[in-house]
């Protein structure tokens, strides 16, 4: 069995013992990581984008034109430093790289001593960006296809964007220093036959990992009827054949299917909303990406106040006090496993703890 490298461990929260101790004592904590969405504008139009799917929770109040102004974006990054946040993940929403000040935002993040990660479709990567991203924590490029025709179909783009992004991945792989470079593959009806070939293709391009997930749609489990078992088998075979000491295959497909099948939370407290809140392009702070742009996940606005002011406010404290996943979050949740682990870790009455 291959040893899982530290950067891929699902148990990283144990290294934030001070935060766990605060939670155990009933205190609210400051975030460790921020999901920061600079813009909702996008240069692609993916068929499975949850923010643009009718009837999906995160699409309720989504505005594709929202974008954080440059001054506010820099202010947020400074607020993260002030609060003691350790890491910022730039993601969507839209495509982070189309924000006109994104390079400045990356530079400010690093100047503030924060860990930086990026989730992007990779289309707008420039040489300047690639050189800056060569020594950050991690970058994940969302591709979701091995073949050009499938890529254009599911991402609804014209021209040979697949080749452009592949070249960007290869270029970053060639010059990267400390950066962990991953490729994301969201399984859907159009691309499920390419899981295996894509896993091999991106390994050959020089990626460090390949992440297999599943499309979250308003159809839930019904969406996967007809190709579920084929996709499961292909994802499992890809991991078996291509994972080695230099290439990690995250087969999260079964986990995401399980999330879709269950889609409910039976615990009264969600710690992940405190560890990793979501700042939307509408300058609003939400609990997570699943309830972004939805009043059920709205913690508060930072349009007219700094992020740290909201985080230290009575408004936020009261929201957290009364937030109950059993009431507000009866939806598929990709953080359910982490929430259950943290809830157990902070229990003060756990039984049989000495029978390890």
XYZ file of C-alpha atoms in Angstrom, residues 7-297:
291
model
C -0.156 17.247 1.906
C -2.893 14.764 1.017
C -3.869 13.810 4.556
C -7.586 14.203 5.421
C -6.665 14.782 9.081
C -4.833 18.128 8.857
C -7.167 19.731 11.379
C -5.347 17.932 14.220
C -2.424 20.315 13.641
C -4.682 23.174 14.714
C -5.037 21.944 18.265
C -5.527 25.479 19.582
C -8.638 25.850 17.423
C -9.985 22.460 18.489
C -9.427 23.419 22.130
C -11.360 26.660 21.625
C -14.263 24.768 20.081
C -14.173 22.255 22.908
C -14.552 25.161 25.324
C -17.520 26.537 23.393
C -15.633 29.439 21.814
C -15.884 30.635 18.230
C -12.627 30.554 16.265
C -10.965 32.616 13.556
C -10.629 30.909 10.172
C -7.607 28.865 9.158
C -8.400 29.102 5.436
C -10.573 31.352 3.290
C -12.274 30.397 0.056
C -12.061 33.691 -1.833
C -14.069 34.243 -5.014
C -12.704 37.357 -6.747
C -15.239 37.299 -9.557
C -18.320 35.481 -10.826
C -17.423 36.295 -14.433
C -16.169 33.313 -16.387
C -14.537 32.694 -19.755
C -16.241 29.285 -20.001
C -19.769 27.989 -19.507
C -19.605 24.468 -18.065
C -22.740 22.374 -18.346
C -22.434 21.213 -14.721
C -21.596 24.555 -13.043
C -23.635 24.489 -9.840
C -23.753 28.281 -9.619
C -25.544 28.479 -12.943
C -27.958 25.566 -12.556
C -31.603 26.475 -11.924
C -32.991 25.175 -8.618
C -29.521 24.530 -7.135
C -28.992 26.079 -3.666
C -25.878 28.093 -4.607
C -27.657 29.583 -7.626
C -30.428 31.246 -5.613
C -28.931 34.767 -5.573
C -26.003 34.246 -7.933
C -25.168 37.155 -10.241
C -22.680 36.288 -12.985
C -21.579 39.950 -13.195
C -20.492 40.292 -9.553
C -16.828 41.065 -9.002
C -14.910 42.308 -5.960
C -13.336 45.724 -6.674
C -9.534 45.756 -6.596
C -9.258 47.907 -3.456
C -11.701 45.662 -1.601
C -9.899 42.526 -2.752
C -6.609 43.807 -1.332
C -8.396 44.896 1.849
C -9.789 41.383 2.317
C -6.319 39.881 1.984
C -5.016 42.341 4.590
C -7.953 41.431 6.843
C -6.951 37.776 6.563
C -3.491 38.645 7.825
C -4.961 40.721 10.676
C -7.270 37.877 11.746
C -4.471 35.306 11.660
C -5.815 33.382 8.668
C -3.162 30.981 7.387
C -4.228 30.325 3.783
C -6.329 31.692 0.934
C -7.792 29.509 -1.796
C -8.745 31.534 -4.881
C -11.627 29.767 -6.603
C -15.058 30.250 -8.241
C -17.829 31.472 -8.559
C -16.448 32.400 -11.854
C -12.903 32.047 -13.171
C -10.462 33.755 -10.750
C -7.924 34.559 -13.463
C -10.291 36.888 -15.375
C -10.251 39.357 -12.468
C -8.159 42.317 -13.695
C -6.219 42.554 -10.414
C -5.695 38.845 -9.790
C -1.898 38.999 -10.159
C -1.789 41.832 -7.591
C -3.992 39.758 -5.299
C -1.642 36.768 -5.587
C 1.365 38.983 -4.870
C -0.355 40.591 -1.852
C -1.262 37.173 -0.462
C 2.352 36.033 -0.613
C 3.659 39.362 0.743
C 1.357 38.890 3.753
C 2.931 35.507 4.428
C -0.227 33.553 3.619
C -0.311 30.187 1.895
C -1.830 30.477 -1.574
C -3.854 27.960 -3.576
C -5.726 28.322 -6.847
C -8.584 26.450 -8.525
C -8.831 27.549 -12.162
C -9.771 26.354 -15.623
C -6.295 27.464 -16.704
C -7.400 29.154 -19.918
C -6.249 32.664 -18.933
C -2.886 31.656 -17.453
C -0.119 33.981 -18.606
C 3.623 33.439 -18.362
C 3.784 35.945 -15.471
C 1.096 34.036 -13.600
C 2.735 30.692 -14.273
C 6.083 31.898 -12.927
C 4.448 33.315 -9.794
C 2.431 30.126 -9.267
C 5.543 27.959 -9.597
C 6.182 28.254 -5.855
C 2.858 28.415 -4.017
C 1.080 25.731 -2.005
C -0.976 24.147 -4.764
C -2.758 24.743 -8.053
C -5.613 22.653 -9.433
C -6.626 23.035 -13.059
C -10.178 21.916 -13.842
C -10.136 20.009 -17.151
C -12.843 17.317 -16.948
C -11.914 15.822 -20.313
C -9.128 14.002 -22.074
C -10.239 14.726 -25.642
C -10.695 18.097 -27.318
C -14.203 17.414 -28.601
C -15.523 16.427 -25.168
C -13.805 19.413 -23.552
C -15.436 21.865 -25.973
C -18.807 20.154 -25.509
C -18.992 20.231 -21.716
C -17.237 23.578 -21.257
C -19.043 25.154 -24.195
C -15.960 26.851 -25.625
C -14.912 27.374 -29.222
C -11.526 26.614 -30.689
C -8.805 24.402 -29.317
C -8.819 25.626 -25.707
C -8.039 22.073 -24.554
C -4.589 22.230 -26.159
C -3.926 25.697 -24.744
C -4.727 24.605 -21.203
C -2.760 21.367 -21.627
C 0.280 23.413 -22.648
C -0.177 25.655 -19.594
C -0.267 22.592 -17.336
C 2.864 21.215 -18.997
C 4.647 24.570 -18.667
C 3.807 24.921 -14.970
C 4.792 21.291 -14.358
C 8.179 21.947 -15.962
C 9.114 25.034 -13.902
C 7.310 24.469 -10.598
C 9.313 24.406 -7.380
C 7.283 23.781 -4.235
C 3.871 23.890 -5.921
C 1.704 20.765 -5.940
C 0.019 20.707 -9.344
C -3.294 18.892 -9.658
C -5.919 18.357 -12.341
C -9.627 18.131 -11.566
C -12.085 15.846 -13.342
C -15.787 16.243 -12.493
C -17.596 13.157 -13.792
C -20.757 13.763 -15.800
C -22.771 12.048 -18.526
C -20.629 13.410 -21.361
C -17.141 12.628 -20.025
C -17.420 9.500 -17.864
C -15.855 7.263 -20.519
C -12.653 9.344 -20.404
C -11.775 9.005 -16.699
C -9.089 6.389 -17.268
C -7.477 8.014 -20.307
C -7.521 11.449 -18.678
C -5.799 10.127 -15.567
C -2.981 8.778 -17.734
C -2.843 11.877 -19.966
C -2.347 14.373 -17.151
C 0.220 12.170 -15.450
C 2.211 12.284 -18.680
C 1.900 16.095 -18.732
C 3.597 16.253 -15.319
C 0.739 16.769 -12.861
C 1.276 15.662 -9.258
C -2.281 14.513 -8.722
C -5.592 13.813 -10.422
C -8.873 14.474 -8.612
C -11.958 12.503 -9.661
C -15.229 13.943 -8.373
C -18.900 13.898 -9.396
C -21.187 16.572 -10.743
C -23.641 17.973 -8.192
C -26.873 18.702 -10.031
C -30.477 19.384 -9.067
C -31.282 15.818 -10.215
C -29.177 14.272 -7.443
C -28.523 10.546 -7.778
C -30.955 10.192 -10.673
C -28.512 12.034 -12.904
C -26.068 9.087 -12.793
C -28.527 6.379 -13.812
C -27.135 4.409 -16.715
C -23.437 5.089 -16.165
C -22.842 4.999 -12.392
C -21.201 1.567 -12.183
C -19.111 2.134 -15.303
C -17.781 5.391 -13.868
C -17.055 3.772 -10.492
C -15.113 0.942 -12.105
C -13.129 3.242 -14.363
C -12.188 5.577 -11.492
C -11.075 2.637 -9.383
C -9.020 1.171 -12.234
C -7.365 4.518 -12.940
C -6.238 4.816 -9.331
C -4.942 1.253 -9.335
C -2.992 1.617 -12.583
C -1.578 5.137 -12.362
C -1.047 6.087 -8.727
C 2.548 5.814 -7.570
C 5.073 7.679 -5.410
C 5.017 10.707 -7.709
C 1.344 10.789 -8.744
C -1.627 10.733 -6.392
C -5.090 9.807 -7.673
C -7.882 11.224 -5.516
C -10.825 8.963 -6.268
C -13.564 11.005 -4.594
C -16.275 9.740 -6.917
C -17.803 7.312 -4.413
C -17.650 9.953 -1.665
C -19.524 12.475 -3.787
C -22.113 9.884 -4.814
C -22.578 9.071 -1.133
C -23.038 12.789 -0.401
C -25.711 12.950 -3.105
C -27.421 9.822 -1.838
C -27.574 11.053 1.734
C -27.828 14.802 1.279
C -28.687 15.395 4.930
C -26.803 16.276 8.099
C -27.706 14.767 11.465
C -25.313 16.784 13.634
C -26.257 20.138 15.223
C -22.957 21.936 14.651
C -20.925 22.671 11.504
C -17.325 23.543 12.481
C -16.139 23.865 8.870
C -17.984 27.170 8.458
C -15.563 28.592 11.038
C -12.428 26.869 9.772
C -13.073 27.628 6.073
C -15.693 30.325 5.328
C -16.485 31.468 1.786
C -16.199 35.069 0.600
C -18.316 35.568 -2.500
C -17.813 37.956 -5.402
C -20.868 39.851 -4.088
C -18.729 40.918 -1.076
C -20.705 38.669 1.238
C -19.388 35.996 3.597
C -21.100 32.603 3.480
C -20.751 29.346 5.379
C -19.533 27.323 2.392
C -19.676 26.890 -1.386
C -22.824 24.749 -1.154
C -24.802 27.592 0.447
C -23.001 30.500 -1.201
C -25.332 33.069 -2.741
C -28.131 31.662 -0.604
C -29.708 33.384 2.394
C -29.431 30.148 4.399
C -25.632 30.389 4.260
